[in-house]
Amino acid sequence: MIRHQNIFTKLFVTYFVIILVSFLLFSSIFLYLFHVNMYDDFKEGFDYSKAKIEGHFDLAVTEGWSEEVLDASLDISLSQMNNSIFIYNSEANRVYQSSYDQAPHLKVNVHMVEDLLSGGELAEGMRVDNRLVYTLAEPIDVNAPTPHVMVMVYYELDHQYKQVLIMIGLTFTITMSLTGFILWFISTRLTAPLREMNQIALQLAKGDFSQHVRVATNDEIGQLGTTFNYMAKELENIEQMRTDFITNVSHDLRSPLTSIKGFLTALLDGTITEHRKNHYYTIMKNETERLSKLVNDLLDMSQLQHGHIKIKPSFYNLSEQVRLIAAKMEPQLQASELFIELEEEARDVFVFADQDRIEQVLINLIENAIHHSPPEKPIYIHITEAGERVKVSIVDVGEGIKKEDLFYIWERFYKSDKARSKKVGTGVGLSIVKSIIELHQSSIHVKSEVGLGTTFTFTLPQSNKKDGV
């Protein structure tokens, strides 16, 4: 069974293992250096004692000491607290040793002595009488007919190593305990925001957008918390737009359907007289076209959002297109008691663009102006050449858009009544316009003042090539 491992456990174990390995590496290096330093000290002590003993033998010859005086003099140098010194002749017999022998079972054979006398030296740790000792041996000058070797045995190595290991173990226990507590505290602090984000993410998944992450730092986790809060806010906005969109679309679908159903019922019941039927047929046709436009806008928005629409640019007469659109929309303008004033260049202007999609853009912008213009007011359409571009502006003198709402009018499902006074449209028209203009590698801008009106401006690549040439 695989146990669940959270990030706290992984973080804590990772840091703990790193520190543990580091401490063990430190302990190993420390023990090695302690070992080397201790053996260097032993060698220095050996050299000092060797020089001192050789000095005793030189004095014995110079002063003519007897054997008894020499033994007494050597006994002082040979007897030390933590070591013993022995002198062997070439036949591996002890000729001098301390009065208190701490290594009675130390074995020195002839082969060892011969090896030392031939230039070798002995420096190694060994066990004597179940004690760890360190033994040093070298030839010594004793002014005797036969050569001698000096053997020095250091004791208490077990005790010294044990003391070092106890100190390391005690240090290890205290350090790892304190480190474990600190790591636990740090890991808890580091993972607390992540746990909080996880809980809030679950709430977001359930549709509760009221929770926010507390951001207390400016590090990467703090930045993640800020981004998380931004995401939650955007999800809340999207959810609100979705709700508004469903409400608006439901209303926009229900109104014409209710009208069509009512008129059809009246026609079937014979309530409507014969001479009024054409009038109601026209109303039903208009309502059907309204439904068709709504559905087409929704389909276009979905296709634009997923990148399924590809533009097919061609060279065509933009001036002629605008004039035809103005004529086509004349009934809608008359119904709203509005009129279009076309301001264009003296000659026709040609562009390189997708004619059908630009027509869609112009119709949406003109309808937007119609919806938000007071009666008997003009809607201006300006077409001007600007270098290699053609600038198109749709201007109304309606109620305008509030400054704080200008940023949101391009969002999908954003109802124009949030920025304007009238409740029309589903909030997808301007989003479609912006997407189509961006497909033409251009941009659209809006300028508006409340009470003075709104101007939408976009540009298209100009072409001197006339359609059909």
Coordinates of N, CA and C in Angstrom, one line a residue, residues 215 299 309:
V215 N -1.7 36.7 2.1 CA -0.3 36.8 1.6 C 0.5 37.6 2.6
L299 N -22.4 31.6 -32.1 CA -21.5 30.6 -32.8 C -20.2 31.3 -33.3
I309 N -12.0 30.3 -36.9 CA -12.3 31.2 -38.0 C -11.0 31.7 -38.6

